[in-house]
Short mmCIF file of C-alpha atoms and ligand atoms in Angstrom, two decimals:
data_model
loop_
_atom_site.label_atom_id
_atom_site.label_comp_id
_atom_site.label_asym_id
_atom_site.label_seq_id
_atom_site.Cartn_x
_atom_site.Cartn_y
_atom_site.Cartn_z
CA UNK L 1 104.66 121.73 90.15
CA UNK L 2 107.73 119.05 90.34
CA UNK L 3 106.98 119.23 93.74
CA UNK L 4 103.67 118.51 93.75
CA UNK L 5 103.92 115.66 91.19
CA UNK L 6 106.82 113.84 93.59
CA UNK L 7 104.05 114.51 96.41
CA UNK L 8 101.20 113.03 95.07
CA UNK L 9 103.65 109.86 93.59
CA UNK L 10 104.13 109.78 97.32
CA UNK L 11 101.39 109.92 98.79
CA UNK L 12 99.92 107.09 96.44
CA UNK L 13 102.51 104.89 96.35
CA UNK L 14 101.88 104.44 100.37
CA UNK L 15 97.98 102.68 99.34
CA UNK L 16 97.75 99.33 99.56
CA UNK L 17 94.72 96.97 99.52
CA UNK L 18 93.87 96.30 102.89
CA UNK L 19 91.77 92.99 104.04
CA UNK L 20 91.80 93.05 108.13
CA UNK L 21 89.97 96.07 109.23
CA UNK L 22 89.21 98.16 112.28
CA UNK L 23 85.19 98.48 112.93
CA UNK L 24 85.95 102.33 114.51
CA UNK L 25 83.90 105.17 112.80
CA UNK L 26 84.35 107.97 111.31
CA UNK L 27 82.34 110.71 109.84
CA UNK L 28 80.66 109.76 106.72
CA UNK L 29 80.95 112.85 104.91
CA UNK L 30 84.61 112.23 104.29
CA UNK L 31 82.49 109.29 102.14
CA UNK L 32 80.37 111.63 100.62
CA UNK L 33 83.52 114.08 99.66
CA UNK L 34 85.24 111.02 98.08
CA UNK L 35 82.27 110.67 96.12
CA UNK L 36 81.51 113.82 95.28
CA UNK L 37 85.53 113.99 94.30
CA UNK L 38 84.42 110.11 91.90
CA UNK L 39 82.26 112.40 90.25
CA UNK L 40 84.10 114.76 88.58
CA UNK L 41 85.63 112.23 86.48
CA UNK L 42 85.68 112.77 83.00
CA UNK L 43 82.95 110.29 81.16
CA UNK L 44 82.01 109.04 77.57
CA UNK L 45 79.47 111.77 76.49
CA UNK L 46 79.52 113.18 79.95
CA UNK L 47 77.02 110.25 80.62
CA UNK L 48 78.32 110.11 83.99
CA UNK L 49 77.68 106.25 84.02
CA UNK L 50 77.64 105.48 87.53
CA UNK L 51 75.90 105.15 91.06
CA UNK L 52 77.56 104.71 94.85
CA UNK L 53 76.13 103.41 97.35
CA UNK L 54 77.46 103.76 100.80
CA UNK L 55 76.39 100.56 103.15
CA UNK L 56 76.26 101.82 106.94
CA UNK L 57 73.70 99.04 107.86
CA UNK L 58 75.01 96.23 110.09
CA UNK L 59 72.12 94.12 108.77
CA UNK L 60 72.88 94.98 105.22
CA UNK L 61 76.79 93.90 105.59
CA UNK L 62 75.78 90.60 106.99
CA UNK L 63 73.70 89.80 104.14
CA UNK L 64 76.30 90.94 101.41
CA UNK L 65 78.95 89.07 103.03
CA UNK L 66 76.93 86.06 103.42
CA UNK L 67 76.39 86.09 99.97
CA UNK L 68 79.95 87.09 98.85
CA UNK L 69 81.25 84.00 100.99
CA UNK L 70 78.21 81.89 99.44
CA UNK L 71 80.09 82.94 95.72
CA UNK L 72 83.83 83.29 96.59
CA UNK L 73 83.60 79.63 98.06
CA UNK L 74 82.41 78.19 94.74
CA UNK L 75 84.79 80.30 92.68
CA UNK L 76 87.93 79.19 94.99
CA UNK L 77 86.64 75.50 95.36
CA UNK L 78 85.32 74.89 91.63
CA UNK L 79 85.27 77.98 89.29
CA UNK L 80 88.60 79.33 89.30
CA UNK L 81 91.54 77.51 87.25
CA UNK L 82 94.61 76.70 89.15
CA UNK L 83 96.64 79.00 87.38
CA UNK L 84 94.00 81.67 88.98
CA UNK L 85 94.35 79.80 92.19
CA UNK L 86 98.56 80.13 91.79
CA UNK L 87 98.35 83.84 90.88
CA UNK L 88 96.10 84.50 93.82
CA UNK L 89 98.65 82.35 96.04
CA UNK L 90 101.10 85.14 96.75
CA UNK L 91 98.13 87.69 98.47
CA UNK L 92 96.77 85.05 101.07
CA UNK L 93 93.02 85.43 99.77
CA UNK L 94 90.37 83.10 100.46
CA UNK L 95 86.88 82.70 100.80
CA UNK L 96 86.63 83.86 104.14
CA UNK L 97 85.82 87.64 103.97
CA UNK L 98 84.89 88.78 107.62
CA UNK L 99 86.03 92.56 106.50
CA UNK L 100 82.90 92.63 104.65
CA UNK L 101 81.39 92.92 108.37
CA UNK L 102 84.02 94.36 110.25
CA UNK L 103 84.66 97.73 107.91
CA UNK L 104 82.31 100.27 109.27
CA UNK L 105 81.41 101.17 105.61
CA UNK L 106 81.24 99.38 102.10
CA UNK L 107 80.82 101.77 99.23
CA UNK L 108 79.17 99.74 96.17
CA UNK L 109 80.25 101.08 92.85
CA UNK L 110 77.39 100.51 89.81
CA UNK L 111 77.63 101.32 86.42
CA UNK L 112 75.01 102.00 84.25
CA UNK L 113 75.21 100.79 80.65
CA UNK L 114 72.25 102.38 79.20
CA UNK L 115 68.92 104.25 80.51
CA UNK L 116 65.35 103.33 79.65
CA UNK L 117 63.63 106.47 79.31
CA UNK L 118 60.22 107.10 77.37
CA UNK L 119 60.29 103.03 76.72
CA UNK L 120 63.24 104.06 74.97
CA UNK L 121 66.81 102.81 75.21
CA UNK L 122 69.04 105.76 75.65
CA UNK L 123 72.88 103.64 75.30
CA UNK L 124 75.86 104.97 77.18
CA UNK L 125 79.17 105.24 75.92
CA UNK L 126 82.80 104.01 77.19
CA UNK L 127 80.96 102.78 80.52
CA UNK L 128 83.72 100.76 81.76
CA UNK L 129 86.58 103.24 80.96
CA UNK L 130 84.58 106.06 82.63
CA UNK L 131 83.53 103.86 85.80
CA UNK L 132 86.99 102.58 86.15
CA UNK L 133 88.19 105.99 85.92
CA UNK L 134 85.45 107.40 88.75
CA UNK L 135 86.50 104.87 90.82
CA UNK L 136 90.84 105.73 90.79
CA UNK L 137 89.82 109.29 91.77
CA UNK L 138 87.53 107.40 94.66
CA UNK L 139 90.44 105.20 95.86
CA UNK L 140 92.80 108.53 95.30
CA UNK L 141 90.26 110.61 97.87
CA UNK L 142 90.01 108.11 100.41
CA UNK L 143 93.70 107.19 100.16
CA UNK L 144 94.29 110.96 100.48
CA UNK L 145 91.78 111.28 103.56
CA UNK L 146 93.87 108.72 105.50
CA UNK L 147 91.64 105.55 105.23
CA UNK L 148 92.12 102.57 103.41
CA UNK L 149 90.10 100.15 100.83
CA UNK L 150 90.16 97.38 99.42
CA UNK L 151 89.06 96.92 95.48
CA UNK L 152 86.67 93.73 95.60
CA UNK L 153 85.22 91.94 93.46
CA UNK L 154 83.20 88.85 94.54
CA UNK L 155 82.29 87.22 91.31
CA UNK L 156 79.16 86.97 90.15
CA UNK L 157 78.25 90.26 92.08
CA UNK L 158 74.27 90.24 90.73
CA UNK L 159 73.30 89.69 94.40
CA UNK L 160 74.15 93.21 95.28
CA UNK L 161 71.49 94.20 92.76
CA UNK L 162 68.99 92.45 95.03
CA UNK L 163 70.26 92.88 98.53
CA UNK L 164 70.73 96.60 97.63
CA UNK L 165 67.49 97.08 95.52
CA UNK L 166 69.26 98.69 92.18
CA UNK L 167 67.04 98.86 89.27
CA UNK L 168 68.22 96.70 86.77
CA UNK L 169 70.27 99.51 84.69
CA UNK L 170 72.46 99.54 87.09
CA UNK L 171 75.59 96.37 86.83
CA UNK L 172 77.79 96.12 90.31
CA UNK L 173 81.09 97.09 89.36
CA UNK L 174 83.07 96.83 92.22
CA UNK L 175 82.14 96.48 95.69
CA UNK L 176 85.05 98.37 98.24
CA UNK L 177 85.04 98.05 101.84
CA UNK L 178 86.37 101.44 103.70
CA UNK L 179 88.09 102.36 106.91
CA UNK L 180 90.49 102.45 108.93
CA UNK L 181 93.73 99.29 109.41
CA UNK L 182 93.19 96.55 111.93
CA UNK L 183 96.00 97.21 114.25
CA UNK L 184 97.41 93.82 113.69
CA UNK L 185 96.76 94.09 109.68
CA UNK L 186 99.60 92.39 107.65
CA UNK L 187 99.82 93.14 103.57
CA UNK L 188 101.11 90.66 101.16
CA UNK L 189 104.97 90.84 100.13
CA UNK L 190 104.39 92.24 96.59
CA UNK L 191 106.49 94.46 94.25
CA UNK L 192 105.01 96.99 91.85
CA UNK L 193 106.91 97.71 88.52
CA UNK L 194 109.55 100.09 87.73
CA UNK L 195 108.95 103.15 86.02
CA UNK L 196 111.11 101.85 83.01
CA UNK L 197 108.59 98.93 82.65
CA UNK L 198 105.40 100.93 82.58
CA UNK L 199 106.75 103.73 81.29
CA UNK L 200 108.51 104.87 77.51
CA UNK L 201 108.83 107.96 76.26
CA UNK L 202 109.05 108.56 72.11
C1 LIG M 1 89.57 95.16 89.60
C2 LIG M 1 90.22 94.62 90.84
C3 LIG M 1 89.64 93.53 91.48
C4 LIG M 1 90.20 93.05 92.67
N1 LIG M 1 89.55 92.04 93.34
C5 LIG M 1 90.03 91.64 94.54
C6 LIG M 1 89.28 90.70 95.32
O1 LIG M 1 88.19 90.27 94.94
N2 LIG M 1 89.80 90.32 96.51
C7 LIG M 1 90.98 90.82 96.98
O2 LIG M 1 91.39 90.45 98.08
N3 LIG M 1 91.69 91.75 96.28
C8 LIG M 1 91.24 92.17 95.07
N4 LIG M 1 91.91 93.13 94.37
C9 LIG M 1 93.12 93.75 94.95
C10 LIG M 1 94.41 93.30 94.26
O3 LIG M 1 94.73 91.99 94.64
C11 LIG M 1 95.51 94.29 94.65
O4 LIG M 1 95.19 95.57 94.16
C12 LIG M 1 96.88 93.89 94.09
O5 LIG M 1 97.29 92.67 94.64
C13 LIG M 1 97.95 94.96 94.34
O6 LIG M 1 98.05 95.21 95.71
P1 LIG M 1 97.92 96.68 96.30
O7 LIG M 1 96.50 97.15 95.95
O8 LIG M 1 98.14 96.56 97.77
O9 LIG M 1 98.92 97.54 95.62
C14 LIG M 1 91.38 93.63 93.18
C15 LIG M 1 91.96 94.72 92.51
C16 LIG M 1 91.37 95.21 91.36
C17 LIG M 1 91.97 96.42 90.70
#
């Protein structure tokens, strides 16, 4: 068990967000297995508040980056603070986000607040916390199948309602391109914290 713990520590600790991809293929059932791995996670009620949808479409990409670049350009040149802008500094990010094209797969996470069902409203419960959770064991499984992601979250993201049809109970949550490294892909200088800083025992 020690073992296995130090392993999986090990095996996660080597993820890191990746923004310059390779557009090579690979079998989309190792999406599909990631998913069906998101699934299992534990949810308010057992509600299971959430939808993926996996974007093969070259057409489809184009559009969603176009308007990802249409909203990250307004957020970087007018909606974000500067001391936004100054924590951003350190990773590099801009506007600019080709990878939305160039990964051969985006995998859009929805969550879905409440159902309408009989005209009536039928509310679900700890959506966020249950999403968010869904989506770890989706970063673990890719991580874990040898590809990489990145987390993204072009803000507002209501135009992936409309480019991707989604009835209206379902919210875009986080939008996570997947594949494999560029071969010339650099990642940002950062440290993560210590155990003794996230960690206390009592
Ligand atoms: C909820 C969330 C939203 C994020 N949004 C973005 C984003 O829009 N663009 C981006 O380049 N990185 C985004 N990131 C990635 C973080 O910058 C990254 O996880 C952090 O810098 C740590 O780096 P690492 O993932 O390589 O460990 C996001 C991460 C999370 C968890």
């Amino acid at each position: 068990m020690l073992k296995a713990s130090k392993d999986f520590y090990e095996l996660m600790n080597q993820r890191r967000s990746i923004r310059f991809f390779s557009s090579e293929k690979f079998d989309i059932e190792i999406l599909v297995n990631a998913v069906k791995a998101a699934g299992t996670a534990p949810s308010g009620a057992n509600k299971q508040p959430w939808k993926f949808v996996i974007v093969e479409s070259a057409e489809i990409k184009k559009q969603i980056r176009i308007a990802a670049e249409k909203e990250e350009k307004e957020s970087y040149e007018r909606r974000m603070p500067q001391s936004w802008l100054d924590d951003l500094a350190p990773l590099g990010t801009d506007w600019h986000k080709e990878f939305l094209e160039i990964a051969p797969y985006l995998i859009i996470v929805f969550k879905i607040d409440y159902l309408k069902i009989d005209n009536e409203i039928r509310k679900h419960y700890y959506v966020n916390e249950s999403v968010g959770i869904a989506t770890g064991i989706l970063l673990s499984a890719l991580n874990n199948a040898g590809l990489v992601t990145l987390t993204h979250t072009p803000s507002p993201m209501n135009f992936l309602q409309k480019v991707l049809n989604r009835p209206l109970t379902e919210k875009p949550y986080l939008l996570i391109p997947v594949g494999y490294p560029a071969e010339d892909a650099v990642v940002p200088d950062i440290k993560r914290k210590k155990i003794d800083d996230i960690l206390e025992v009592i």
